[in-house]
XYZ file of C-alpha atoms in Angstrom:
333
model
C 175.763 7.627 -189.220
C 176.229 6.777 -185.816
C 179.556 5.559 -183.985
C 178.904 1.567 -184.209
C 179.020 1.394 -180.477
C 176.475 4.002 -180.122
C 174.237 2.739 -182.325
C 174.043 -0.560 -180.534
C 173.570 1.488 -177.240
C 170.311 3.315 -178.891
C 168.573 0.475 -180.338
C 169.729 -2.143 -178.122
C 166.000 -2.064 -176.775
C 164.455 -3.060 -179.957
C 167.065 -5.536 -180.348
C 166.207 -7.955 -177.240
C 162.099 -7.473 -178.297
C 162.568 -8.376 -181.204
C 164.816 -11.562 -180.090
C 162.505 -12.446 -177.149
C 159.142 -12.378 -180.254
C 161.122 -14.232 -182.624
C 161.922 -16.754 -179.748
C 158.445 -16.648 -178.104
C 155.834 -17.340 -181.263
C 158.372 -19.945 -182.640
C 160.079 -18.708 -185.493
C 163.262 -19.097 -184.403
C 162.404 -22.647 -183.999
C 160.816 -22.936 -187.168
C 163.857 -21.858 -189.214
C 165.968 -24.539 -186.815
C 167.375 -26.976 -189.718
C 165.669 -25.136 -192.698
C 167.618 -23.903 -195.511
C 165.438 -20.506 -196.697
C 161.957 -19.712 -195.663
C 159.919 -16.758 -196.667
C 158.283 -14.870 -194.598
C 154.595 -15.567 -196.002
C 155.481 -19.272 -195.637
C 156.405 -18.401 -191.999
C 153.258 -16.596 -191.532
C 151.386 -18.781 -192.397
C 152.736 -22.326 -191.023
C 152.838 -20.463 -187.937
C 149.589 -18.594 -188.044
C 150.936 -14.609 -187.273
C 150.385 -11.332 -189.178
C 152.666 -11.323 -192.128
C 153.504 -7.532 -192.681
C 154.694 -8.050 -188.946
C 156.215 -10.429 -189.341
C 158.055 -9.613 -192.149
C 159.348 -5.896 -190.355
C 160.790 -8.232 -186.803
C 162.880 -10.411 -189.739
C 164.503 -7.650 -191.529
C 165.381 -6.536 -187.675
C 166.783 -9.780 -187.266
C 168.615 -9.985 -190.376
C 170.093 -6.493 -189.791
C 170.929 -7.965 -186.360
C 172.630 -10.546 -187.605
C 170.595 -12.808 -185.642
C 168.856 -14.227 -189.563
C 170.162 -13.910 -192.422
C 168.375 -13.189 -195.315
C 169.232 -15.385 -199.031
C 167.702 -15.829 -202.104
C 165.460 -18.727 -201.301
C 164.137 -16.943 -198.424
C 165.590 -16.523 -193.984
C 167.868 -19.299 -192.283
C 169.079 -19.591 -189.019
C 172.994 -19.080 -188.515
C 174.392 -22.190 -187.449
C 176.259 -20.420 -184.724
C 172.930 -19.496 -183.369
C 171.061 -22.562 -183.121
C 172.361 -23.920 -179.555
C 171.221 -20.390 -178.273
C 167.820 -20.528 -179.892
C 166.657 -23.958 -179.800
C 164.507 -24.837 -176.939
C 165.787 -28.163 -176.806
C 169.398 -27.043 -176.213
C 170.762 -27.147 -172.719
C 172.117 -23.221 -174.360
C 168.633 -21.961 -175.082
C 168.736 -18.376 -173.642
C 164.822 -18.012 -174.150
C 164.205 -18.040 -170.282
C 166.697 -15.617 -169.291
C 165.489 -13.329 -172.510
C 162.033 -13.242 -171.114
C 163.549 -12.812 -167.590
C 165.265 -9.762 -169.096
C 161.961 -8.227 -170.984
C 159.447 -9.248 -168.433
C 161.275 -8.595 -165.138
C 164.793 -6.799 -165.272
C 163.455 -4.009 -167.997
C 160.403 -3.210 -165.906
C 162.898 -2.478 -162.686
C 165.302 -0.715 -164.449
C 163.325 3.132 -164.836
C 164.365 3.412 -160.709
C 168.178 3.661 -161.745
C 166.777 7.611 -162.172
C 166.050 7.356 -158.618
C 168.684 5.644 -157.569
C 171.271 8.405 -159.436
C 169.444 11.132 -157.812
C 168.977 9.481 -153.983
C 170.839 6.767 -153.920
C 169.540 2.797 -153.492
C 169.207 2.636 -149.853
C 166.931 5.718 -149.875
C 165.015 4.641 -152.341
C 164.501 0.686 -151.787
C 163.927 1.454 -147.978
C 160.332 1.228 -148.056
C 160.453 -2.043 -150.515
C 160.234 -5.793 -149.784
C 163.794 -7.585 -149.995
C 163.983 -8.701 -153.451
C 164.034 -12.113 -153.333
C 160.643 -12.028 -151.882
C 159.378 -10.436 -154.435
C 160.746 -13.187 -157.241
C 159.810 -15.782 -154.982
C 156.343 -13.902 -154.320
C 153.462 -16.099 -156.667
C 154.215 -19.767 -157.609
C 154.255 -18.283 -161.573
C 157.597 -15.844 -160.485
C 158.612 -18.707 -158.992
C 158.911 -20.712 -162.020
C 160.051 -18.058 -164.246
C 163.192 -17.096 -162.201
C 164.216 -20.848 -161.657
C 163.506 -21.220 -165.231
C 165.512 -18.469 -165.955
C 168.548 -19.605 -163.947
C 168.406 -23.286 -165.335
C 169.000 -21.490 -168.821
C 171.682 -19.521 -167.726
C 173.675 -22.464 -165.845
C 173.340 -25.734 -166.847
C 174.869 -25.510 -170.266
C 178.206 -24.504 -168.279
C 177.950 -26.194 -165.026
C 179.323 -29.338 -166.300
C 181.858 -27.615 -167.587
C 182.758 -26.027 -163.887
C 182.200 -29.270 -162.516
C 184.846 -31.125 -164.259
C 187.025 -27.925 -163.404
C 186.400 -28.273 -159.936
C 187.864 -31.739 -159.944
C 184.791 -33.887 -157.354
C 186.821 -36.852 -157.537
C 187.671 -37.054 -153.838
C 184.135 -35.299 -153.048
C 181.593 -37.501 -151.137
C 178.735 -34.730 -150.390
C 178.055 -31.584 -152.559
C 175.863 -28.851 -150.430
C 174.393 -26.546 -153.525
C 174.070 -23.373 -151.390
C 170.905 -21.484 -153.264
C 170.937 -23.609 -155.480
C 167.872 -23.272 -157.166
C 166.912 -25.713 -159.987
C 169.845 -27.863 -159.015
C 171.454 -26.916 -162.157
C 175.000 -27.196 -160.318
C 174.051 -30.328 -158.627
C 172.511 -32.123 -161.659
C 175.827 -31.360 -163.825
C 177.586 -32.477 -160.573
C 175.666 -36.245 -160.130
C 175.669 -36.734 -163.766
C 179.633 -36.449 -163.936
C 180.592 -38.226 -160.538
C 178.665 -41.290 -160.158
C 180.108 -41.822 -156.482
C 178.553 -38.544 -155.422
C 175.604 -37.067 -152.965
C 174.205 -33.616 -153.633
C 171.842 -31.552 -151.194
C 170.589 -28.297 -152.734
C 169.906 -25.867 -149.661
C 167.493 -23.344 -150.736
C 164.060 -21.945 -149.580
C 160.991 -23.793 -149.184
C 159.568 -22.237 -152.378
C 162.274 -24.430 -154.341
C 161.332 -28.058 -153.372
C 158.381 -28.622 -156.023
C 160.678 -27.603 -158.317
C 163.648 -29.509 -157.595
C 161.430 -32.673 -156.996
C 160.535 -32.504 -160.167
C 164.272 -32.594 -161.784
C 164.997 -35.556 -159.701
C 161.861 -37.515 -160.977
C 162.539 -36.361 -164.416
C 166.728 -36.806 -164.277
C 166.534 -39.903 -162.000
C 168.559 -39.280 -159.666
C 166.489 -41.069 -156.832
C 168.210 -40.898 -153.396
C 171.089 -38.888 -154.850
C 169.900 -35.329 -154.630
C 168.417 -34.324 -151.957
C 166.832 -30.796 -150.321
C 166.784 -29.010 -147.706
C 164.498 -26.102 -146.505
C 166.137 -23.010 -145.361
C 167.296 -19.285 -145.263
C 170.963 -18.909 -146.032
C 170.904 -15.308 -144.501
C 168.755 -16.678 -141.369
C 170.148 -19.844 -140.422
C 172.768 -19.961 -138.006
C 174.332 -22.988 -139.910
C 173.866 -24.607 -143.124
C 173.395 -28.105 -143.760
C 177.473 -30.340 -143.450
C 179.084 -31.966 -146.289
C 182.386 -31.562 -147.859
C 181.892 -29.331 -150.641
C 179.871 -26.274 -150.809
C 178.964 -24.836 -153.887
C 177.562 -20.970 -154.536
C 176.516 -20.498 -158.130
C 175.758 -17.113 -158.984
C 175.091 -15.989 -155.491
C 177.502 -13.679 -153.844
C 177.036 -11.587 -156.649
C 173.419 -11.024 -155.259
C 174.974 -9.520 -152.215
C 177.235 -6.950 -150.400
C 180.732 -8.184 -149.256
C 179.375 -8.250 -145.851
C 177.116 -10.890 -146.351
C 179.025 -13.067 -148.376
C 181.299 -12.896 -146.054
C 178.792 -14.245 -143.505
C 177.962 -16.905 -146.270
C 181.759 -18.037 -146.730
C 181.941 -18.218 -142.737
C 178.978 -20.436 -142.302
C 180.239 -23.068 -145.036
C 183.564 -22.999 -143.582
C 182.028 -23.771 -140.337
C 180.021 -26.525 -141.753
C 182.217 -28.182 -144.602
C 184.666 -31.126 -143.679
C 188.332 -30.318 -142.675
C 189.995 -30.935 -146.338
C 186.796 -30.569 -147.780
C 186.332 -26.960 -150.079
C 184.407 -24.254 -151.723
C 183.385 -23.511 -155.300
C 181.959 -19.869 -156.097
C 180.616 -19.626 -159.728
C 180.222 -16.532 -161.471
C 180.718 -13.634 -163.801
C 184.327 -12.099 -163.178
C 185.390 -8.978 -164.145
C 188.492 -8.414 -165.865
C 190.990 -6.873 -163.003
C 190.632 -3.300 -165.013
C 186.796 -3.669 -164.695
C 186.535 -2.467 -168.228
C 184.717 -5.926 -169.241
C 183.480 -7.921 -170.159
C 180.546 -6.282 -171.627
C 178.489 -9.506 -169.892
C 179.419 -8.854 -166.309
C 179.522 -5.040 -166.851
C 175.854 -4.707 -167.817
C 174.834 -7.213 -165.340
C 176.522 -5.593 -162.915
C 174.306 -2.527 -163.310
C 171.563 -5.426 -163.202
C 172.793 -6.819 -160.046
C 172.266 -2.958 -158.847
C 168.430 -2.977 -159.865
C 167.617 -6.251 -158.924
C 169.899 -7.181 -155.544
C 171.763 -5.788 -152.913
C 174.988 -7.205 -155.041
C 177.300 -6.756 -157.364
C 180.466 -8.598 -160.085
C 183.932 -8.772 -158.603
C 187.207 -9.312 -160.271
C 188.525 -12.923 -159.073
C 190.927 -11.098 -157.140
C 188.155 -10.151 -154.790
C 186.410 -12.990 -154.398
C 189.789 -14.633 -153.580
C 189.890 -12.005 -150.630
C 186.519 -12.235 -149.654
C 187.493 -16.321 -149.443
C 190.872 -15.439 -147.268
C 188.714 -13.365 -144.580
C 186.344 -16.518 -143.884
C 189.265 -19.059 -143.626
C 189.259 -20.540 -146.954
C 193.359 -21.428 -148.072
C 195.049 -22.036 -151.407
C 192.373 -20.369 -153.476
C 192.700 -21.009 -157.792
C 190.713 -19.822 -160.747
C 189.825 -21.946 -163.162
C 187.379 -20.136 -166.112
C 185.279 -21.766 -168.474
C 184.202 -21.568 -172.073
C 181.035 -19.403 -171.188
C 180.454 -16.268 -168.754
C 180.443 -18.171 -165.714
C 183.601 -18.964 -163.719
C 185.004 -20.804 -160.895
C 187.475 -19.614 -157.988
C 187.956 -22.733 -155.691
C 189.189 -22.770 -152.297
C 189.947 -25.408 -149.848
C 189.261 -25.742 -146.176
C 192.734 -26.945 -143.876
């Protein structure tokens, strides 16, 4: 028998294929609410190969991810935010984001062991143009990052305190998860997500489909280009230093402190690693992520805190959430 942490380490593959099939031909959302469902009933109500089926449920079930009783599989109830596509938690996206995308990159950590990453990504487009390449990667990233932010963002929100906040600059900001959680919390509030042009269909789209009207706007733009970024008196990064090297966020943190409000401040949202950098297991594997697919990497608070002294930010705090993703806040004199 294997140690239990090695055993996760050597099947762990199987595990997210499995997960990302279950979640993919519906039978996660099949089992949502049911109390025991065989496996021939699921095969056939949801027209798949039975003997198939019936091997990827005894993986769940060993997984805990199902659990297997007399009157046939159920759905943990701790797992039904996370696997219900109508859940502002469904982790579908980011699954197929992890199968589809990150698994296929990560074969060139060989390379990058042996040469090192700036030898070996010399000759490759930056990465973001590659994500950002066809109008179908397009979707599936912003997808993707909708799944893995929105659930927490109004969490971060109401940590970051927007009471006094008139206009929210969402700094690569995607999907406007951040901004969306933002508007729906402060009623009195603006929101401008500053991203590239690839972003605007996309974003149009929430605000039709949230309402938001005049509230949440867009602008066009390169954050590592642009000499300035657009003013207002909060500027928010969600999940974006940690797609870069200190030197560039630094550049980042400058421009918003050039362009935010005197009193106004800064919110950086992300994964933190503990200050030993042992964990947590979260961060630590997508830190070797951040390796494959950015020029970035996770930090311990302490050094975003740092990073946020050099570019003029004061009286940095951290405030962490209920999920992975954090917030360190800092404030502009």
């Amino acid at each position: 028998m294997l140690p239990e942490a090695l055993e996760r380490a050597v099947f762990g593959m199987y595990a997210t294929h499995a997960l990302h099939l279950a979640d993919t031909h519906g039978v996660l959302r099949f089992l949502l609410g049911r109390d025991g469902t065989s496996a021939a009933e699921m095969a056939a109500a949801l027209d798949l190969d039975e003997e198939t089926l019936t091997r990827l449920l005894i993986a769940l079930d060993a997984l805990a991810l199902v659990e297997s009783t007399p009157s046939g599989y159920r759905l943990p109830d701790s797992m039904a935010p996370f696997v219900d596509p109508a859940s502002p938690r469904h982790i579908g996206g980011f699954v197929h984001h992890l199968v589809h995308g990150a698994a296929a990159r990560m074969p060139v950590l060989d390379d990058y062991l042996r040469r090192g990453k700036a030898a070996v990504d010399a000759a490759l487009p930056p990465p973001f143009d590659t994500i950002y390449a066809t109008e179908q990667s397009t979707a599936a990233f912003l997808h993707a990052m909708w799944q893995l932010s929105f659930s927490v963002s109004g969490e971060l929100a109401a940590l970051a305190g927007l009471e006094d906040t008139t206009h929210l600059i969402d700094v690569g900001g995607a999907g406007g998860a951040f901004a969306v959680a933002a508007l729906e919390r402060a009623p009195h509030l603006r929101a401008t997500v500053y991203d590239l042009p690839q972003v605007e269909p996309h974003l149009a789209a929430t605000v039709a489909e949230r309402g938001l009207g005049e509230r949440l706007g867009f602008v066009a733009g390169d954050f590592l280009r642009d000499d300035q970024l657009p003013a207002g008196d909060c500027f928010a990064f969600g999940y974006i230093l940690s797609d870069w090297t200190d030197e560039t966020c630094l550049a980042l943190l400058s421009k918003a402190y050039r362009a935010c409000s005197p009193g106004g401040r800064v919110l950086v949202m992300e994964r933190l690693f503990d200050e030993d950098r042992r964990g947590p297991l979260a961060t630590a594997v997508m830190n070797l992520s951040m390796h494959v697919e950015t020029q970035g990497r996770h930090r311990t608070a302490a050094e975003y805190t740092g990073l946020l002294a050099r570019a003029g930010w004061t009286d940095s705090r951290v405030a962490r959430s209920s999920q992975d993703k954090h917030l360190v806040v800092a404030h502009k004199p």
